[in-house]
Coordinates of C-alpha atoms in Angstrom, one line a residue:
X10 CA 29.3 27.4 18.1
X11 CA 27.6 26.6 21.0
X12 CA 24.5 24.2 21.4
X13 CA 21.4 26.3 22.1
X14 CA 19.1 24.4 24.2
X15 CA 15.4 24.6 25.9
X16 CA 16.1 24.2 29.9
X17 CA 13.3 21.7 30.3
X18 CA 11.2 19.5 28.0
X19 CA 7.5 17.2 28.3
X20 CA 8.3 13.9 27.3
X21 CA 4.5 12.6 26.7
X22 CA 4.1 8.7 27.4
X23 CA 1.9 7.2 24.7
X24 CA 3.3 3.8 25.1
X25 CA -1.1 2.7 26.8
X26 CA -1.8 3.7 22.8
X27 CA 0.3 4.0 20.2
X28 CA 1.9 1.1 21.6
X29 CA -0.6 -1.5 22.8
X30 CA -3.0 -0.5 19.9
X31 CA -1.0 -2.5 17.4
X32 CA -0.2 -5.3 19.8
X33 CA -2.1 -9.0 19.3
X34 CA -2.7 -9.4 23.0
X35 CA -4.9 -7.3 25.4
X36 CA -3.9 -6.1 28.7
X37 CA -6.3 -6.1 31.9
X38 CA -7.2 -2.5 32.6
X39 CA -5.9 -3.6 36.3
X40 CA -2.1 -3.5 34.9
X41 CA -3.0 -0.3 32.7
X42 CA -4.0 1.5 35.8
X43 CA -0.5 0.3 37.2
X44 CA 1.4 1.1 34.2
X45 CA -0.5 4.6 34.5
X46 CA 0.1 4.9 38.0
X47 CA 3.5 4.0 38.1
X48 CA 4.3 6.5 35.3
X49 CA 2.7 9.2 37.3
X50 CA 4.9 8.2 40.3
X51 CA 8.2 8.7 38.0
X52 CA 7.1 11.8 37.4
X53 CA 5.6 11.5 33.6
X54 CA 2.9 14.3 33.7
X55 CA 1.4 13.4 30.2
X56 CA -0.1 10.3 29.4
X57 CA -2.1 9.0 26.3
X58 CA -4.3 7.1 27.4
X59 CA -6.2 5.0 25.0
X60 CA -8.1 5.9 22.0
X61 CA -11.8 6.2 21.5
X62 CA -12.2 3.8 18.6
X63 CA -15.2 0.7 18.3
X64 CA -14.1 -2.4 20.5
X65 CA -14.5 -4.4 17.8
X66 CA -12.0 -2.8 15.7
X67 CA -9.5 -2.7 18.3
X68 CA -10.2 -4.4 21.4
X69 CA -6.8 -3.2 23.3
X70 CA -8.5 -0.1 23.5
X71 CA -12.0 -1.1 24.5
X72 CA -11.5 0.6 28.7
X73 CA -10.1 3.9 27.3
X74 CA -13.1 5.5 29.4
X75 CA -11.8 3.6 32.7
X76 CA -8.5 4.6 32.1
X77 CA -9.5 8.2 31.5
X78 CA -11.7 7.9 34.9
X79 CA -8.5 6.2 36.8
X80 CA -6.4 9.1 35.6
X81 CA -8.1 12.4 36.4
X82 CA -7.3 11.0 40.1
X83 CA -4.0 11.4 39.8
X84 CA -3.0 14.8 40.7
X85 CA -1.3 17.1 38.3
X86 CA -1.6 14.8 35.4
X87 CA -3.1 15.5 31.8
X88 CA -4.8 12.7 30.2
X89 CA -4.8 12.6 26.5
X90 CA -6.9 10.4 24.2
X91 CA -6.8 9.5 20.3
X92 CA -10.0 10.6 18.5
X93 CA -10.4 9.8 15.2
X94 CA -14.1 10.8 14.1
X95 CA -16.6 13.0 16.1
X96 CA -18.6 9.9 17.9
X97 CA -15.0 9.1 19.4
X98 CA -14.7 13.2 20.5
X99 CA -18.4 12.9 21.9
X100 CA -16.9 10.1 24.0
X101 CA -14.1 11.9 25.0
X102 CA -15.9 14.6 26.7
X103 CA -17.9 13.1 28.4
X104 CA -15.3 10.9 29.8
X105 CA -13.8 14.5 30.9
X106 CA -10.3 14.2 28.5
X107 CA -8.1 16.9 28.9
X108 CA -7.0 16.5 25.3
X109 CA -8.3 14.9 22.3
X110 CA -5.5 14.0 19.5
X111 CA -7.3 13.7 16.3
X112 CA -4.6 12.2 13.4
X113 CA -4.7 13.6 10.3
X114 CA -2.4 12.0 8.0
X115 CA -0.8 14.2 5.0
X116 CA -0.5 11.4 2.6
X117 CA -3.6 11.0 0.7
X118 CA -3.0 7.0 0.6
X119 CA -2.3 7.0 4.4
X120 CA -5.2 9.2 5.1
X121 CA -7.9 6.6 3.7
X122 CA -6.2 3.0 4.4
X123 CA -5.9 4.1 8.1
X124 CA -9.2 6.9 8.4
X125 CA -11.5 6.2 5.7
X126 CA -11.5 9.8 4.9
X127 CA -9.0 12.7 2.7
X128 CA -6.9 14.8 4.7
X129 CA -9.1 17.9 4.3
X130 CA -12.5 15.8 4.9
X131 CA -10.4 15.1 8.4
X132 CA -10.3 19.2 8.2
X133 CA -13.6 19.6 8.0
X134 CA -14.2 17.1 11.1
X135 CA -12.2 18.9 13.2
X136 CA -14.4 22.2 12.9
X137 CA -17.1 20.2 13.5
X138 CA -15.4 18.7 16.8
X139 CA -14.3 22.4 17.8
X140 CA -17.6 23.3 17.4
X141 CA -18.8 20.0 19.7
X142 CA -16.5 21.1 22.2
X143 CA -17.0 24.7 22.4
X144 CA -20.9 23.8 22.7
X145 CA -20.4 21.3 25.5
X146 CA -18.4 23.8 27.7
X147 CA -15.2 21.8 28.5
X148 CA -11.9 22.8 28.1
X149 CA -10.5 20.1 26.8
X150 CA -8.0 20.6 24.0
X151 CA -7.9 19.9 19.9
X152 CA -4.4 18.7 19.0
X153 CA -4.5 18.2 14.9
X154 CA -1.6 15.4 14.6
X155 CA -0.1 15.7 11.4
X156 CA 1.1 12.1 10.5
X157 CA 3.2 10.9 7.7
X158 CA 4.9 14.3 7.6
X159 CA 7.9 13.0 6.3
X160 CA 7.1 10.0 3.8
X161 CA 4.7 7.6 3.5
X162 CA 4.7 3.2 2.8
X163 CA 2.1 3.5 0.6
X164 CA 2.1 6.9 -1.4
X165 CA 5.8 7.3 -0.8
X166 CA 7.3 10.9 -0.6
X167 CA 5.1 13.7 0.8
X168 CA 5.8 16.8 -0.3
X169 CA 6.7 19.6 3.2
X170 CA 4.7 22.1 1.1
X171 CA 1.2 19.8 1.4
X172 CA 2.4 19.2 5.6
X173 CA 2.4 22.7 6.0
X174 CA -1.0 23.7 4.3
X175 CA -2.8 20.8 6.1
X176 CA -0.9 21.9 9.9
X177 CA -2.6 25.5 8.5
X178 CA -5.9 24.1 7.5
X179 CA -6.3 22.6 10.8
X180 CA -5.5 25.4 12.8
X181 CA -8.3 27.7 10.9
X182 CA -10.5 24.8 11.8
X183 CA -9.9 25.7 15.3
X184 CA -7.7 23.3 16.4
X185 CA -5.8 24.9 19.5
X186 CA -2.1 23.1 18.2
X187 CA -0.5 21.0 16.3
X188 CA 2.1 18.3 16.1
X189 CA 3.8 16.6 13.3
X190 CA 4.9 13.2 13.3
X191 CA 7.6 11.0 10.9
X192 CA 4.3 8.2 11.3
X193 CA 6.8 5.6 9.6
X194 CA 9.9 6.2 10.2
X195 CA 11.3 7.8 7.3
X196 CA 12.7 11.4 8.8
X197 CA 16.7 12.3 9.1
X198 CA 17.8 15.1 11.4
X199 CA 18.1 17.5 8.2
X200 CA 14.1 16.4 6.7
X201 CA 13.2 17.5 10.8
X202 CA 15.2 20.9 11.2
X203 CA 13.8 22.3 7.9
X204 CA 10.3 21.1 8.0
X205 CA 9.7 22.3 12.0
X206 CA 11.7 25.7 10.9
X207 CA 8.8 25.9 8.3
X208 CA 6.2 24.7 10.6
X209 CA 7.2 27.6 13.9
X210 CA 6.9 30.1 11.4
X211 CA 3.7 29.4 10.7
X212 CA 2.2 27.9 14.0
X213 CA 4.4 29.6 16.4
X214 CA 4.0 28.4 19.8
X215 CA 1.1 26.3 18.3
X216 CA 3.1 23.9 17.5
X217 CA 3.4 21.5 20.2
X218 CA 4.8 18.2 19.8
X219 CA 7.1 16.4 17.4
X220 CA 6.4 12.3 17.2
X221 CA 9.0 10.3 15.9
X222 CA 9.0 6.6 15.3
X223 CA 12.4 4.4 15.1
X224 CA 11.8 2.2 12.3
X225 CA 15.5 3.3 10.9
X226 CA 17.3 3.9 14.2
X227 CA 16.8 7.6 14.0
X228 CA 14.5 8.5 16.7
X229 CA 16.5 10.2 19.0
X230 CA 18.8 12.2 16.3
X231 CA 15.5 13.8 14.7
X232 CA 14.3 14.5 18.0
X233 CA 17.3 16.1 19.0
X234 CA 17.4 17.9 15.3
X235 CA 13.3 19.2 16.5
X236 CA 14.7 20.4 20.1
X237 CA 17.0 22.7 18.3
X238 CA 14.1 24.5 16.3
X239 CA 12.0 25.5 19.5
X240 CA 9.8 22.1 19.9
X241 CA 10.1 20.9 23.7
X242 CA 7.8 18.5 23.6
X243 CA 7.9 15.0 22.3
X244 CA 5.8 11.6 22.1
X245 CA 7.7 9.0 23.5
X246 CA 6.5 4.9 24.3
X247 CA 8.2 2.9 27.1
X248 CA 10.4 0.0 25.7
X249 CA 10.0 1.9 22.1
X250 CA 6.7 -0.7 21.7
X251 CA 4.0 0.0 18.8
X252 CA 4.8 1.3 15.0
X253 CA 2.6 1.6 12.3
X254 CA 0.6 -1.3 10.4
X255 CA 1.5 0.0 7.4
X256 CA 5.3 0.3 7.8
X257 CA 6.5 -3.1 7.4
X258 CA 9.5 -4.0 10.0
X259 CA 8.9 -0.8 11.8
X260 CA 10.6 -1.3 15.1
X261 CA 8.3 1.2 17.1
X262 CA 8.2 4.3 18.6
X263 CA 11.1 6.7 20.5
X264 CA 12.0 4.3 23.8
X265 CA 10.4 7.2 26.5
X266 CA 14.0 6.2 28.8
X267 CA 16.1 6.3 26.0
X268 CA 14.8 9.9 25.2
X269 CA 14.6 11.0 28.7
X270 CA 17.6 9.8 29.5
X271 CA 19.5 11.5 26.3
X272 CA 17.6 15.1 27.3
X273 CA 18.9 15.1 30.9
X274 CA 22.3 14.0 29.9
X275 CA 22.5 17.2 28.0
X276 CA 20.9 19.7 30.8
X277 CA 17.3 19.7 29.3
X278 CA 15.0 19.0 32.3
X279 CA 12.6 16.1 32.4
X280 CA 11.2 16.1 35.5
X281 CA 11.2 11.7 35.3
X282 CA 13.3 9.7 37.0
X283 CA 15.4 7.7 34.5
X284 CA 15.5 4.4 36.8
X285 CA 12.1 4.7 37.8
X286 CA 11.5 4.1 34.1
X287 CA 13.9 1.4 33.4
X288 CA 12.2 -0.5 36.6
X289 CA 8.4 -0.2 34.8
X290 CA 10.1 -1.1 31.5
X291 CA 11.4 -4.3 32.8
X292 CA 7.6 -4.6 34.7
X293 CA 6.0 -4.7 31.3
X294 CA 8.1 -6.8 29.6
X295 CA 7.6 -9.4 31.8
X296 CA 3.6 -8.6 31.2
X297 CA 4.1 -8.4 27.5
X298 CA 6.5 -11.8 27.4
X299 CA 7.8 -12.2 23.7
X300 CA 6.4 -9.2 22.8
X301 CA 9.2 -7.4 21.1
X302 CA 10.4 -4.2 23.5
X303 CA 13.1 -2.0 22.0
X304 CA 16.1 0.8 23.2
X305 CA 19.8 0.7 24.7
X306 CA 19.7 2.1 28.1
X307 CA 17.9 -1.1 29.3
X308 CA 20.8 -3.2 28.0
X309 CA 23.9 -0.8 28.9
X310 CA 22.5 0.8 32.5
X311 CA 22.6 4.5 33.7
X312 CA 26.0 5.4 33.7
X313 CA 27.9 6.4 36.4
X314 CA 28.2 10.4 35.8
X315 CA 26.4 12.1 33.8
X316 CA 28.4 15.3 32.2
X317 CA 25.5 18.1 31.8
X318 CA 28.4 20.8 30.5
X319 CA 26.7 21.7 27.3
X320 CA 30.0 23.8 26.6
X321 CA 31.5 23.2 23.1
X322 CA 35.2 24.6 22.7
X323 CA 34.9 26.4 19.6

């Protein structure tokens, strides 16, 4: 049977987060602003940012506001920040965001190692966030980030059942969408076609983003599995940097050129330009020195031809 397939896909660059967040060394906001500019230039047109989180507790993240200023300049681009209580929301509008990702995680274990709080007291913030927003007149949007949606380091398995009732919970807190994301790594391309399936035919177009991480070499496979359920938008980071601190040997995030690369080869529009990518991968890793980057396209090229024929002889 033939392979049914969107025409075009966001891949959303959160390598400036989810990526430097985790990493021991902290990058002038000069070579953020490049990393961020250069992006926009290879046609990325979704960028996280930076989080709004206390210096002290993460110190990589300490110029998210200058990196939200240096972005809104760049034209057709939407900024996106991590916020993970309301002071960090506050923040975010008034830096002028155009999307705050708050990160709910559905294990209970998760939820209070990495928040402080359960996943329905991280519910009950988000109402109150809605409400912040709706009072303060921007337009910024929610985006309720369901993490460990597929298992968990530290409570183990998470039952689809609770993912769904909390992706519910935070839409009738008045999130605008949703995402879920396999936070550490445990998701096969079977776990990720049932549990999105679920999750449109609750959320609809409401659901917005799929994040997977490639702590077992799965990254693309499950995004590929999510692409086939409706989902045409993904969380990528360049070089496959960050993880999760509590996912020991995690190997990081989807490599953004691997899965750009991998969506075009197949027909599904990017808008990016694959060696524009490979060029500001090999820019940062010379920034990041032994910092571990991760991928293949960096090691075996672009190839020569690329067959879009999504034709299958049946």
């Amino acid at each position: 049977m033939p392979l049914v397939l969107p025409s075009s896909a966001i891949v959303r660059e959160v390598g400036l987060r989810d990526g430097l967040q985790s990493l021991p060394r902290t990058l002038p906001t000069e070579l953020k602003q490049r990393w961020i500019r250069a992006a926009h230039d290879a046609g990325q047109r979704e960028i996280e940012v930076g989080s709004f989180v206390p210096a002290r507790l993460l110190p990589q993240m300490a110029d998210t506001g200058a990196l939200v200023a240096y972005a809104r300049t760049l034209p057709g681009l939407s900024v996106s920040v991590l916020v993970p209580n309301e002071q960090g929301a506050e923040r975010a509008l008034d830096a002028g965001a155009h999307l705050m990702l708050v990160p709910l995680s559905a294990s209970h274990a998760h939820s209070l190692a990495n928040l402080r709080k359960t996943p329905d007291e991280v519910v009950a913030m988000v109402g109150q966030i809605r409400a912040r927003r709706d009072a303060s007149g921007s337009r910024a949007l929610i985006e309720g980030g369901v993490g460990t949606a597929f298992g968990c380091t530290l409570q183990g398995r998470v039952a689809p059942g609770e993912v769904l009732r909390l992706m519910q919970a935070l839409l009738d807190a008045g999130a605008d969408r949703v995402s879920l994301a396999d936070t550490v790594g445990q998701a096969n391309p079977a776990s990720v076609y049932r549990l999105f399936e679920s999750a449109r035919a609750i959320a609809g177009d409401r659901l917005c983003c799929a994040h997977f991480h490639d702590t077992r070499g799965l990254a693309l496979a499950n995004a590929l599995a999510a692409l086939q359920t409706g989902v045409n938008r993904f969380d990528a980071s360049l070089g496959g940097i960050g993880g999760c601190p509590y996912a020991p040997g995690a190997s990081g995030n989807a490599a953004t050129e691997d899965l750009v690369h991998m969506l075009q080869s197949m027909g599904v529009a990017t808008g990016q330009d694959t060696a524009a990518l490979l060029a500001l991968r090999a820019e940062l890793q010379s920034r990041l020195g032994d910092t571990p980057m991760h991928g293949s396209l960096w090691r075996a090229g672009l190839p020569r031809r690329i067959d879009t024929d999504l034709e299958i002889p049946t």
